[in-house]
Structure formats: C-alpha cells, structure tokens
C-alpha cells in the first residue's frame, strides 16, 4: 500500500515542515495586496537607501514623480511596493497618485507610449490655433507618441505652446514639434547660462518679454555670482548681523502698499506681522504654481533673475522668524526647476547669512494647488484639496505650524522696495492707483508678454502703449482682466483702471493680472466655455456645487442658445456654496456673458 494514500484511495497530505508553517502563519497575517519582488526592487532603486527614521510621508509626490519619470506611468505593482517601502497605507498612495493630472496609474502590463506631447488648449493657445495642432499631430507622430490636450502651460505669450515631454515648443507648428520629437525626444533644456545682470527696475513701464524674434526658450540668467557682484543679499546679511532693523523693513513694505501678487491681494506687510506674532516654529510656503490660464509673469522673472526672489524670501525669513521654507513650483516649468535648484545649491554652498532650510517641491498638474491651503496639502504629500477655514494658515498651516504664504512675485519686489524706498514703488500708477503691476498680456495683440506697467493702467492703454496695438485685422472686442476666473469685459469698458478693487463693481477682478485680449472675430461665449471646461476638469471634487455645477454649466454653455435661468441658478449655487475660490469664481464667465454679451447667446 502507498503510505501516503488513504483507504479511500485519496492522497494523504504530508505534514508541513516547521519552516513552511512559519511562512503560512506570517502570510495569514498580511492584509491586502502584497508587493512583487521585482517591483519592490525597482521602487527601492528609485527611492534610494531608506533613512534610519524611514522614508518621509510628505515626500510621497516626489516619490511618485521618480517612478513616473523612470517608467513613463505609475504601474500598479509599483504603487503596492511603494506603500510597503514607505509604510504609507496603499489607499493613501493610490488616492494621491490618482489626483494629479501628471500621474497616470496603469495596470502592470499596460502599454505606455514612449513620449507624450501636450498641446495647450487654454484660451490664448486656442486663439492661436492649438485645435489644429491637436487634430494634425497624432497622424504625423505615430502610435509611439501620445498627443493630449493640456490646460495652460504658462507660455501664453508664445501661443500656441506645446510641451514635448519636458521640452517647451514656443509658437508651435507641426514642423517644430516634429523636430523636437526627433532631435531629443523631449528632454528638458539645459539650465541657462549667465548673461548680463537683470534689473527689473530698468523694465518699469516697459515690456519685460522680448519681441518674438528675440525669444529664447531659456534666456540668459543672473546667476549667483553675478547677483552678489551687483550687491545682492546685502539686506538679509545686514539683518542677520543686526545692522538692519526688521521693523524698518516691515514699515517699508507697508508704506509701499505691496499686496499679494498671486491674486488675493492681501497686504504683504500685514501678513508678515500676523505670522510674526504666532508662536515659533514658523514656516514659509512659496507659491509658484502659476496655474491661472493666461499667467506667465513668475516664469518670466524667475528664468532671468531667480536670486532677487530668493533674497526676498530670506528677508521674509529673517523678519518673521522662519525655520524652514518650502517652494512649490508647477511641474510644467521643468527648465526653471533645474535652474532654480542649481541656484539654490549655489546659495546654500556659499551662504551670505545663516539660512533657513530650503526645499524645492514639484507640483504634479493641479490648478487647485494654486489655492494656498490646497498647496499646503500638496506639500504635505496629500491630494490638493482646499481646507475649510478657520483656522487660517497663518495660525495653523503647513505641518500644523503658523505659515507665511506668498506668491513668488510678492517676494520678488522686497529688495527693490527696501533699497529704493517705498516711494519708488508708489511713484508709479495711473488713474488714482499706486504701484507697479506685472501684466501677463496675451491674445489678439501684436506684441504679447509681461508688461511692467503702472497700477491702474487701462486695457486700452496697455494694448496701445505696451503691446504695439491689436493684431492686424482685429479690433478690440472684449478682454479677460484676470485670467479664466476674473470674468470677461466688453470693449466699451476698456477704460477702467486695472487694479485690485477696481473691477469688482463690474463683476470681475484682476487676480494675477493675466489679461487676455479678444478681437471682433472672437466670441466671448467661446472664451467663457473654454474657461468653464477648464474649471470642470480642475475641480477637486470635494464639494458638490463646484464638482457638478461646473460640468453641468459647461454642457449648457455648449448649446447654441443658453438656458439662462438654469445657468443663473447654477452660478448662484456655485458662488454661494463652494469651499474655495475655484468654485466661487467659476460663475464669473457665465455672469459676464449674460450681462455684457447677451446678443451672443440668445
Ligand atoms: Fe474643490 Fe471646487 Fe470645492 Fe474648491 S470649490 S474645494 S475646487 S470642489
């Protein structure tokens, strides 16, 4: 008789060894999907050696970028392995990975295109013909290259703008895109080289952007050596040595009337005082997300003159008493990220004064992260969902600490305001307004770009004096004074002063001063629909009026005749009941078209 058979003829199960029993017991305690050995090895290679205290939870988005860059997408086995390696729950890894547009979660065996070409289809690029590029490029590039429509990539003066993987293609044509694809497959351009020192004051009441024929993807930069040779970093060094008075710096800021230039317009000096009064340790979070369609001023200054911003950041750190600084840069600015990291490294290697800890963080494609509390969530490695306030982030912000939050440009002006005196800044202005504003102008003008113009200038003056007038064959018909969210005004209101607080009576706001100009062949309703589709794509989905309202409004606005009653209801609910500025401002284009352009929708 076979000793392993029973009388009934069935094979008897041999007793398990002690080793096998241990394995069975261990596996029985494991919950959920277990990582594959190969995926785990690849994740470990991407993340590097595990620190003694474990991988940082707040760097989750950075870890996802490393995997995404290396494998072209986020494969599910890698996410499982990442959760194991970092100790972050799988559900959290997945919910973050699936939130951001620049991450694509795919099954283990999914085919991933070798290259992605992003064609901007926001308003300025649409006016310049991006739709035609989107239609023609797939057939020309073949199946190995994926062509997708992308929201504003921050190059509106170069419309139509395209990104081949990480390489920008300004004034894109099919030939230019093909050339970049064939030449280097979309690698980000090398960091720019030093040129002559850039002085923003010399550009006051002039264009900062060069004419089209002098455009460079990477303009020459004022690097660390050049900036210091020109007296840079003297102010934070003097503050550190006790040779400059922090209160005098604060008074200069207040006297200049400098306000938050990311769009909110909160007085900068008052913000510094509020955060300074909070208990230490305090943090600084810098917003360079620049996602508002039509806005490209931060990039324009940053790629020429990064240290003026870094100096303003150090001054803020000294005056407010900041322990660590987090700079949040939009993912689309690959070349700027390289440049900024290089210059931060040079600053840290040879500091002019004791430095706070400085971390440069990379966004991952989410417009809502331009909202301060959403950005803070993202820096913490979470989904970029705005927080309910109070508490305000000045009290309870990043990692639960009092946090000073600033847009890039606000800090950029600190050195000049203190050195030249606040009256230098307030000496500019028109029509009763004071200060300088960096307008990002795009659309149907001859010479688009960043225009450093007096606060209160009108759009008619901006177009005529700074932009060479309207493009041939176009007459001024309408304009968006503050990007997609700031509303749309008709040419009959082209003589309003452009500044904080001047446009609200007309249902608009200046926001980040992104002015998109429409001609008489364009329709305001098309611009409004473009904006609403953008909001629908970018809604974080946290609150129903915004999530459902933007999608429903976009569908209604695409109809030949508008259902104005239903759209009016939707606008009311979105404006009243959304948590953050995205949902609250989304109705602006609807209301403006109904008020100023009723002939287009009846
Ligand atoms: Fe998210 Fe929109 Fe609500 Fe803002 S308003 S929290 S974007 S759903």
XYZ file of C-alpha atoms and ligand atoms in Angstrom:
610
model
C 0.000 0.000 0.000
C 1.153 3.505 -0.810
C 1.876 5.001 2.640
C 0.521 8.416 1.560
C -2.836 7.049 0.375
C -5.900 6.509 2.447
C -8.172 3.548 2.259
C -10.497 5.608 0.037
C -7.648 5.995 -2.492
C -7.072 9.735 -1.868
C -3.557 11.108 -1.467
C -2.702 11.946 2.129
C -1.255 15.449 2.768
C 2.287 15.244 4.120
C 2.773 17.165 7.376
C 4.094 20.695 6.887
C 7.609 21.450 7.947
C 8.146 23.966 10.736
C 9.583 26.424 8.189
C 6.516 26.093 5.921
C 4.224 26.604 8.893
C 6.018 29.809 9.833
C 5.586 31.121 6.291
C 1.896 30.243 6.268
C 1.358 31.934 9.625
C 3.199 35.105 8.500
C 1.266 35.343 5.229
C -2.032 34.775 7.004
C -1.433 37.995 8.952
C -0.719 40.093 5.830
C -3.679 42.082 4.628
C -4.255 43.431 1.138
C -2.163 43.062 -1.967
C 1.447 42.068 -1.414
C 4.342 43.641 -3.344
C 6.117 41.737 -6.074
C 9.844 41.296 -5.566
C 10.802 42.976 -8.827
C 8.531 45.972 -8.246
C 9.916 46.332 -4.738
C 13.483 46.288 -6.047
C 12.646 48.935 -8.655
C 10.943 51.158 -6.088
C 13.955 50.855 -3.773
C 16.252 51.793 -6.611
C 14.164 54.912 -7.338
C 13.859 55.991 -3.710
C 17.429 55.257 -2.679
C 18.548 53.929 0.705
C 15.901 54.022 3.412
C 16.852 56.531 6.149
C 17.011 55.172 9.696
C 13.793 57.022 10.557
C 12.069 55.703 7.424
C 11.016 57.487 4.236
C 9.274 60.827 4.734
C 5.496 60.800 4.355
C 5.430 64.361 2.994
C 7.641 63.384 0.042
C 5.067 61.000 -1.402
C 4.521 63.165 -4.511
C 8.276 63.325 -5.050
C 8.472 59.504 -4.874
C 5.634 59.251 -7.380
C 7.469 61.640 -9.716
C 10.572 59.472 -9.598
C 8.587 56.392 -10.585
C 6.593 58.283 -13.201
C 9.743 59.769 -14.759
C 11.503 56.414 -14.811
C 8.685 54.193 -16.115
C 6.534 56.691 -18.055
C 3.480 55.975 -15.875
C 2.609 54.666 -12.418
C 2.212 50.906 -12.667
C 0.015 49.308 -10.025
C 2.694 46.892 -8.710
C 4.977 49.891 -8.125
C 2.274 51.612 -6.065
C 1.848 48.486 -3.954
C 5.611 48.276 -3.478
C 5.815 51.997 -2.700
C 3.210 51.607 0.022
C 5.226 48.755 1.540
C 8.562 50.542 1.286
C 7.333 53.823 2.796
C 4.800 52.437 5.243
C 2.131 54.720 3.763
C -1.266 52.973 3.505
C -1.993 51.734 -0.008
C -5.257 53.697 -0.109
C -3.379 56.947 0.514
C -0.755 56.198 -2.119
C -3.469 55.467 -4.654
C -5.662 58.444 -3.833
C -2.701 60.823 -4.203
C -1.425 59.146 -7.382
C -4.863 59.353 -8.985
C -5.478 63.001 -8.029
C -2.813 64.770 -10.100
C -3.035 65.150 -13.886
C 0.627 64.384 -14.472
C 0.365 60.921 -12.974
C -1.281 58.072 -14.822
C -1.992 54.874 -12.913
C -1.908 51.849 -15.227
C -2.038 48.051 -14.833
C 1.233 46.129 -14.674
C 1.206 45.078 -18.296
C -0.301 48.206 -19.905
C 1.458 49.593 -22.955
C 2.752 53.095 -22.257
C 3.606 55.462 -25.134
C 7.282 56.337 -25.377
C 6.554 60.063 -25.384
C 3.715 62.424 -24.505
C 3.117 65.664 -26.370
C 0.922 68.147 -24.501
C -0.821 70.765 -26.618
C -2.138 73.671 -24.574
C -5.808 74.237 -25.318
C -6.428 77.118 -22.925
C -7.796 80.352 -24.294
C -4.690 82.123 -25.641
C -3.398 78.980 -27.341
C -6.854 78.180 -28.728
C -6.975 81.655 -30.286
C -3.573 80.933 -31.858
C -4.608 77.617 -33.430
C -3.910 74.848 -30.928
C -7.029 72.970 -32.082
C -5.454 72.419 -35.492
C -2.271 71.092 -33.873
C -4.322 68.679 -31.785
C -6.035 67.389 -34.913
C -2.931 67.037 -37.087
C -0.173 65.911 -34.737
C -1.397 62.357 -33.908
C -1.218 61.204 -37.525
C 2.186 62.820 -38.021
C 3.760 61.467 -34.834
C 2.523 57.879 -34.985
C 1.340 55.495 -32.294
C 4.512 55.656 -30.197
C 3.756 59.255 -29.307
C 0.671 60.242 -27.339
C -0.812 63.672 -28.111
C -3.068 65.152 -25.437
C -4.765 68.469 -24.808
C -3.356 70.178 -21.732
C -4.500 73.094 -19.620
C -2.420 76.269 -19.698
C 1.325 75.507 -19.556
C 2.310 79.078 -18.656
C 3.634 80.182 -22.051
C 0.685 82.205 -23.340
C 2.889 84.854 -24.969
C 4.349 82.003 -27.054
C 0.953 80.688 -28.191
C 0.305 78.142 -29.432
C 2.539 76.441 -26.873
C 3.333 72.723 -26.794
C 5.394 70.596 -24.414
C 7.161 67.558 -25.867
C 7.627 65.585 -22.652
C 9.651 68.180 -20.686
C 10.708 70.411 -23.565
C 8.656 73.501 -24.397
C 7.968 74.348 -28.038
C 7.052 78.038 -28.312
C 4.933 79.286 -31.235
C 4.465 75.642 -32.112
C 3.913 74.400 -35.628
C 3.664 70.768 -36.653
C 7.195 71.007 -38.099
C 8.630 72.493 -34.912
C 7.046 69.749 -32.782
C 8.308 67.018 -35.121
C 11.785 68.486 -34.973
C 11.864 68.424 -31.157
C 10.489 64.877 -31.060
C 13.153 63.670 -33.475
C 16.020 65.754 -32.098
C 15.992 64.943 -28.412
C 12.767 63.244 -27.503
C 11.612 65.969 -25.135
C 14.431 66.246 -22.626
C 14.235 69.456 -20.617
C 16.624 72.105 -21.955
C 19.925 72.507 -20.171
C 19.983 75.145 -17.435
C 20.604 78.609 -18.821
C 23.946 80.367 -18.664
C 24.810 83.672 -17.046
C 24.249 86.833 -19.027
C 24.285 90.462 -18.019
C 22.630 91.331 -14.713
C 18.855 91.674 -14.985
C 17.423 94.773 -13.319
C 13.619 94.782 -13.094
C 13.557 98.490 -12.220
C 15.048 99.177 -15.637
C 11.988 97.480 -17.130
C 9.495 99.623 -15.225
C 6.903 100.990 -17.639
C 8.310 98.735 -20.354
C 7.955 95.197 -21.628
C 9.918 92.530 -19.775
C 9.375 89.946 -22.513
C 11.442 90.459 -25.658
C 9.895 90.697 -29.120
C 9.124 87.375 -30.778
C 12.208 87.404 -32.989
C 14.459 87.607 -29.899
C 12.650 84.887 -27.944
C 14.815 82.261 -26.223
C 13.350 79.211 -24.511
C 15.966 79.763 -21.812
C 17.057 83.385 -21.589
C 20.394 84.245 -20.003
C 20.155 84.334 -16.220
C 21.595 86.481 -13.476
C 23.319 83.661 -11.616
C 24.543 83.672 -8.018
C 27.976 85.181 -8.690
C 26.557 87.901 -10.908
C 23.788 88.729 -8.459
C 26.117 89.041 -5.489
C 28.552 91.113 -7.516
C 25.688 93.562 -8.017
C 25.111 93.964 -4.267
C 22.666 91.096 -3.923
C 21.890 89.603 -0.486
C 23.245 92.667 1.362
C 19.888 93.153 3.130
C 19.445 89.658 4.661
C 23.142 89.668 5.601
C 22.708 93.028 7.373
C 19.561 91.783 9.122
C 21.433 88.694 10.323
C 24.280 90.823 11.701
C 21.847 93.155 13.462
C 22.896 96.046 11.189
C 19.433 96.473 9.654
C 16.165 96.928 11.509
C 13.448 94.313 10.823
C 10.769 96.822 11.808
C 12.084 99.327 9.278
C 11.768 96.610 6.606
C 8.196 95.966 7.702
C 7.359 99.667 7.585
C 8.830 99.953 4.083
C 6.640 97.105 2.900
C 3.555 98.651 4.456
C 4.329 102.112 3.081
C 4.793 100.672 -0.408
C 1.306 99.187 -0.351
C 2.735 95.879 -1.663
C -0.054 93.316 -1.861
C -0.142 89.582 -2.558
C 0.505 89.352 -6.295
C -0.730 85.803 -6.746
C -4.270 87.140 -6.970
C -5.609 87.518 -3.443
C -4.073 90.953 -2.892
C -3.681 90.699 0.888
C -1.294 93.433 2.166
C 2.148 91.819 2.452
C 3.386 93.783 5.462
C 0.265 92.999 7.479
C 0.668 89.320 6.680
C 4.256 89.364 7.951
C 3.122 90.988 11.210
C 0.321 88.455 11.739
C 2.611 85.448 11.268
C 5.416 87.015 13.316
C 3.044 87.211 16.275
C 2.339 83.469 16.144
C 4.338 81.049 18.298
C 7.512 79.556 16.777
C 8.422 77.464 14.898
C 7.022 79.227 11.829
C 7.264 78.155 8.194
C 7.198 79.891 4.807
C 5.433 78.374 1.803
C 6.064 79.994 -1.581
C 3.512 79.562 -4.294
C 4.920 79.331 -7.821
C 2.090 77.185 -9.125
C 1.098 79.926 -11.600
C -1.765 77.837 -12.948
C -4.258 80.590 -13.752
C -4.694 80.444 -17.550
C -3.080 83.498 -19.094
C -0.457 83.943 -16.341
C 3.262 83.642 -17.035
C 4.866 86.514 -15.100
C 6.509 84.379 -12.408
C 8.243 82.223 -15.018
C 9.363 85.306 -16.939
C 11.100 86.821 -13.900
C 12.301 83.534 -12.469
C 14.110 82.369 -15.573
C 16.041 85.685 -15.725
C 16.515 86.691 -12.099
C 15.920 83.928 -9.513
C 18.066 85.432 -6.750
C 16.008 88.604 -6.343
C 13.161 86.310 -5.329
C 15.417 84.168 -3.103
C 16.692 87.317 -1.412
C 13.119 88.473 -0.721
C 12.464 85.041 0.714
C 15.457 85.305 3.064
C 14.409 88.789 4.162
C 10.943 87.478 4.997
C 12.548 84.596 6.898
C 14.684 86.992 8.949
C 11.908 89.464 9.723
C 9.194 86.928 10.507
C 11.465 84.327 12.132
C 11.073 81.409 9.745
C 12.584 77.990 10.393
C 12.066 76.346 7.005
C 10.961 77.398 3.516
C 9.040 75.261 1.023
C 8.955 76.468 -2.578
C 6.137 74.906 -4.593
C 6.878 75.117 -8.325
C 4.467 73.976 -11.011
C 5.535 70.790 -12.766
C 5.296 72.329 -16.231
C 8.361 74.503 -15.570
C 10.997 71.771 -15.939
C 13.750 74.060 -17.179
C 13.046 76.593 -14.440
C 13.134 73.835 -11.817
C 16.636 72.837 -12.912
C 17.744 76.436 -12.907
C 16.241 77.217 -9.515
C 17.660 74.086 -7.880
C 21.110 74.885 -9.264
C 20.980 78.430 -7.926
C 19.631 77.322 -4.527
C 22.519 74.840 -4.322
C 24.981 77.663 -5.019
C 23.337 79.827 -2.368
C 23.489 77.036 0.200
C 27.116 76.231 -0.660
C 28.221 79.833 -0.047
C 25.539 81.492 2.066
C 25.561 85.261 2.665
C 23.956 84.709 6.087
C 22.521 81.812 8.124
C 19.820 80.177 6.007
C 16.553 78.510 6.911
C 16.129 75.008 5.498
C 15.005 75.391 1.864
C 13.102 72.683 -0.012
C 12.050 72.959 -3.637
C 8.881 70.971 -4.255
C 7.470 69.905 -7.603
C 3.741 70.187 -8.321
C 2.077 67.462 -10.347
C -0.510 69.219 -12.505
C -3.426 70.508 -10.438
C -4.714 74.078 -10.853
C -6.415 73.972 -7.474
C -2.977 73.776 -5.802
C -2.634 77.482 -6.548
C -5.082 77.912 -3.658
C -2.945 78.347 -0.555
C -4.404 75.616 1.637
C -4.512 73.140 -1.272
C -0.856 73.881 -1.943
C -0.082 73.167 1.693
C -1.885 69.833 1.494
C 0.161 69.034 -1.597
C 3.451 69.952 0.106
C 2.433 67.556 2.871
C 2.214 64.854 0.191
C -1.573 64.665 0.009
C -4.336 65.350 -2.505
C -4.515 69.073 -3.203
C -7.892 69.652 -1.584
C -8.510 73.099 -0.096
C -9.107 73.248 3.641
C -12.084 74.783 5.367
C -11.164 77.949 7.248
C -10.812 78.933 10.039
C -8.257 78.040 11.237
C -6.245 80.218 8.859
C -2.872 79.014 7.684
C -1.159 81.939 9.397
C -2.178 80.179 12.618
C -2.317 76.525 11.640
C -0.731 75.892 8.269
C 1.923 73.585 6.894
C 2.504 70.598 9.218
C 0.248 72.334 11.732
C 2.652 75.277 12.105
C 1.980 79.011 11.658
C 2.748 79.584 7.989
C 3.548 82.647 5.927
C 2.323 82.001 2.394
C 3.430 84.154 -0.515
C 3.324 84.212 -4.251
C 6.722 84.391 -5.989
C 6.258 87.931 -7.275
C 5.373 89.425 -3.890
C 8.769 88.341 -2.557
C 10.469 89.373 -5.790
C 9.848 93.083 -5.102
C 11.059 93.139 -1.472
C 14.699 94.048 -2.217
C 13.855 96.915 -4.564
C 11.211 98.356 -2.253
C 13.600 98.409 0.710
C 16.677 99.586 -1.252
C 14.942 102.187 -3.403
C 12.407 103.172 -0.782
C 8.658 102.583 -0.770
C 8.075 105.870 -2.598
C 9.866 104.401 -5.615
C 7.123 101.756 -5.837
C 4.244 104.118 -5.036
C 5.625 106.657 -7.513
C 4.140 104.582 -10.329
C 0.435 104.493 -11.013
C -2.345 105.935 -13.146
C -5.937 106.972 -12.679
C -5.566 107.323 -8.923
C -3.888 103.946 -8.314
C -0.361 103.357 -6.988
C 2.357 100.791 -7.627
C 3.762 98.625 -10.386
C 1.984 95.591 -11.785
C 3.390 92.823 -13.961
C 0.633 92.192 -16.507
C 0.784 88.940 -18.477
C -0.782 90.004 -21.772
C -1.772 87.530 -24.474
C -4.405 87.047 -27.146
C -5.006 89.289 -30.164
C -2.263 91.822 -29.586
C 0.785 92.367 -31.760
C 3.372 92.073 -29.002
C 2.238 89.872 -26.111
C 4.338 89.285 -22.997
C 4.916 90.502 -19.454
C 4.442 94.269 -19.265
C 5.646 96.059 -16.147
C 3.088 98.844 -16.134
C 1.655 101.289 -13.610
C -1.203 100.035 -11.466
C -4.451 101.477 -12.745
C -3.486 101.459 -16.410
C -6.464 100.671 -18.661
C -6.528 97.809 -21.102
C -6.735 100.266 -23.982
C -3.542 101.957 -22.792
C -1.880 98.596 -22.152
C -2.628 97.384 -25.666
C -1.695 100.627 -27.410
C 1.367 101.627 -25.408
C 2.887 98.270 -24.439
C 1.682 95.740 -26.995
C 2.029 97.565 -30.303
C -1.753 97.636 -30.713
C -4.116 94.914 -31.857
C -3.052 92.280 -34.387
C -3.727 93.280 -37.976
C -7.339 92.574 -38.897
C -8.567 92.586 -35.279
C -10.349 95.280 -33.305
C -10.666 95.199 -29.536
C -13.916 93.395 -28.685
C -13.513 92.078 -25.156
C -10.896 91.186 -22.563
C -10.352 88.928 -19.595
C -8.666 91.096 -16.932
C -7.721 88.272 -14.543
C -7.309 85.004 -16.418
C -10.019 82.372 -16.653
C -11.547 83.215 -13.283
C -11.549 87.034 -13.406
C -14.541 87.461 -15.746
C -14.882 88.990 -19.233
C -15.419 92.668 -20.010
C -16.515 94.330 -23.268
C -14.513 96.907 -25.238
C -16.970 99.549 -24.019
C -15.312 99.106 -20.582
C -11.735 99.241 -21.892
C -11.043 102.470 -19.988
C -11.442 101.042 -16.480
C -8.339 101.264 -14.277
C -6.870 97.765 -13.891
C -6.019 97.110 -10.263
C -7.152 95.392 -7.105
C -10.657 96.539 -6.076
C -11.454 98.484 -9.289
C -13.220 95.757 -11.258
C -15.480 94.176 -8.616
C -18.359 96.616 -9.321
C -18.343 95.228 -12.872
C -18.395 91.573 -11.770
C -14.688 90.973 -12.423
C -11.328 91.023 -10.645
C -7.720 91.441 -11.663
C -6.367 88.367 -9.833
C -2.856 87.642 -11.083
C -3.160 90.370 -13.775
C -3.446 87.909 -16.656
C -5.018 89.960 -19.460
C -6.298 88.016 -22.467
C -7.453 90.241 -25.318
C -10.200 89.200 -27.760
C -10.791 90.676 -31.208
C -14.023 91.280 -33.059
C -13.813 87.901 -34.832
C -13.829 86.135 -31.437
C -16.827 85.414 -29.231
C -16.954 85.987 -25.504
C -19.144 82.893 -25.124
C -16.374 80.711 -26.579
C -13.907 82.170 -24.092
C -16.410 81.554 -21.275
C -16.932 77.941 -22.374
C -13.180 77.378 -22.565
C -12.873 78.679 -19.003
C -15.777 76.590 -17.680
C -14.419 73.375 -19.229
C -11.134 74.143 -17.570
C -12.830 74.592 -14.176
C -14.779 71.359 -14.642
C -11.518 69.486 -15.343
C -9.729 71.111 -12.436
C -12.413 70.933 -9.737
C -11.005 68.840 -6.903
C -14.450 67.325 -6.447
C -14.654 67.981 -2.741
C -17.902 69.968 -2.853
C -20.937 69.197 -4.967
C -21.821 72.708 -6.202
C -18.399 73.017 -7.830
C -17.942 69.403 -8.975
C -21.392 69.040 -10.518
C -22.052 72.713 -11.230
C -19.002 73.292 -13.429
C -19.669 70.165 -15.520
C -23.359 70.949 -15.883
C -22.651 74.583 -16.747
C -20.115 73.578 -19.401
C -22.700 71.300 -21.028
C -25.332 74.063 -21.041
C -22.896 76.669 -22.330
C -22.050 74.483 -25.322
C -25.670 74.711 -26.544
C -26.423 77.194 -29.357
C -28.841 79.104 -27.134
C -28.156 79.379 -23.413
C -30.695 78.298 -20.797
C -30.046 81.485 -18.887
C -32.395 80.679 -15.988
C -30.710 77.351 -15.196
C -27.237 78.806 -15.701
C -28.189 81.676 -13.397
C -29.267 79.175 -10.721
C -26.066 77.196 -11.103
C -23.976 80.341 -10.880
C -25.754 81.332 -7.673
C -25.225 77.947 -6.015
C -21.591 77.631 -7.090
C -20.784 81.135 -5.895
C -22.571 80.745 -2.565
C -21.757 77.194 -1.544
C -18.298 76.263 -2.848
C -15.450 75.900 -0.394
C -12.705 77.646 -2.327
C -12.079 80.316 -4.918
C -12.243 77.902 -7.851
C -15.918 77.124 -7.381
C -16.730 80.624 -6.161
C -15.182 82.319 -9.213
C -16.274 79.745 -11.798
C -19.604 81.551 -12.416
C -17.857 84.826 -13.410
C -17.626 83.989 -17.126
C -21.327 82.984 -17.162
C -22.487 86.180 -15.497
C -20.305 88.374 -17.701
C -21.572 86.841 -20.934
C -25.162 87.205 -19.731
C -24.585 90.819 -18.716
C -22.313 92.175 -21.446
C -22.756 89.870 -24.452
C -26.455 88.811 -24.448
C -26.555 89.033 -28.264
C -24.187 86.033 -28.436
C -26.384 83.604 -26.513
C -29.973 84.404 -27.418
Fe -12.674 71.587 -4.683
Fe -14.240 73.118 -6.229
Fe -14.861 72.768 -3.692
Fe -12.690 74.230 -4.368
S -14.827 74.742 -4.780
S -12.845 72.702 -2.729
S -12.022 73.087 -6.197
S -14.791 71.154 -5.288
